[in-house]
Amino acid sequence: EVLKTRMNRRQGLALEAERKWQAAAETWRRVVEKLPTDAYVQHRYAYALLRAGVDLDAARAAALRAIDLDGARAEYRLTAACVHLAENRDRSALAQLAIACELDPDRADVNVLYAALGARVGRRD
């Protein structure tokens, strides 16, 4: 089982590199079943689902689970924010981006996205 799980992890990464997002998501789902408390695995599953554009509920659940398991990773927060954006939940996305900016203030891409989304949300109020 351990060897099979390792092989699935490698396959998931390879499928991502090939941009085969739906197949990658299915592969990461199998890994999540074996390693439900691995934050990285939860994050990869959420990311693949998001990129595949399928099952945003599962993507959100996996992204938030990754954060529950390891809340100190800006990348996990960014993925959660992107899922929220895909669901048109701008305020939730903004909250995740704010934390990501605190965790990794040198990430220009996160800071730019946070500023742009903050301006958009501010215009609606």
PDB file of C-alpha atoms in Angstrom, residues 1 15 17 23 27 30 34 37 45 66 83 93 96 100 103 111 118:
ATOM      1  CA  GLU A   1       0.000   0.000   0.000  1.00  0.00           C
ATOM      2  CA  LEU A  15      -0.322  14.370 -14.725  1.00  0.00           C
ATOM      3  CA  ALA A  17       2.940  18.589 -15.421  1.00  0.00           C
ATOM      4  CA  ALA A  23      -6.850  12.631 -14.284  1.00  0.00           C
ATOM      5  CA  THR A  27      -5.131  10.287  -8.776  1.00  0.00           C
ATOM      6  CA  ARG A  30      -6.817   8.071  -4.262  1.00  0.00           C
ATOM      7  CA  LYS A  34      -4.714   6.775   2.005  1.00  0.00           C
ATOM      8  CA  THR A  37      -4.002  13.977   7.294  1.00  0.00           C
ATOM      9  CA  TYR A  45      -6.152  17.437  -4.693  1.00  0.00           C
ATOM     10  CA  ALA A  66      -5.074  21.474   4.023  1.00  0.00           C
ATOM     11  CA  VAL A  83     -11.594  28.134  -5.078  1.00  0.00           C
ATOM     12  CA  ALA A  93     -11.197  34.765  -1.000  1.00  0.00           C
ATOM     13  CA  GLN A  96      -7.579  33.898   2.666  1.00  0.00           C
ATOM     14  CA  ALA A 100      -1.385  34.550   2.619  1.00  0.00           C
ATOM     15  CA  LEU A 103       2.541  34.499   5.750  1.00  0.00           C
ATOM     16  CA  ASN A 111      -0.104  40.877  -3.002  1.00  0.00           C
ATOM     17  CA  GLY A 118      -9.810  44.328  -2.213  1.00  0.00           C
TER      18      GLY A 118
END
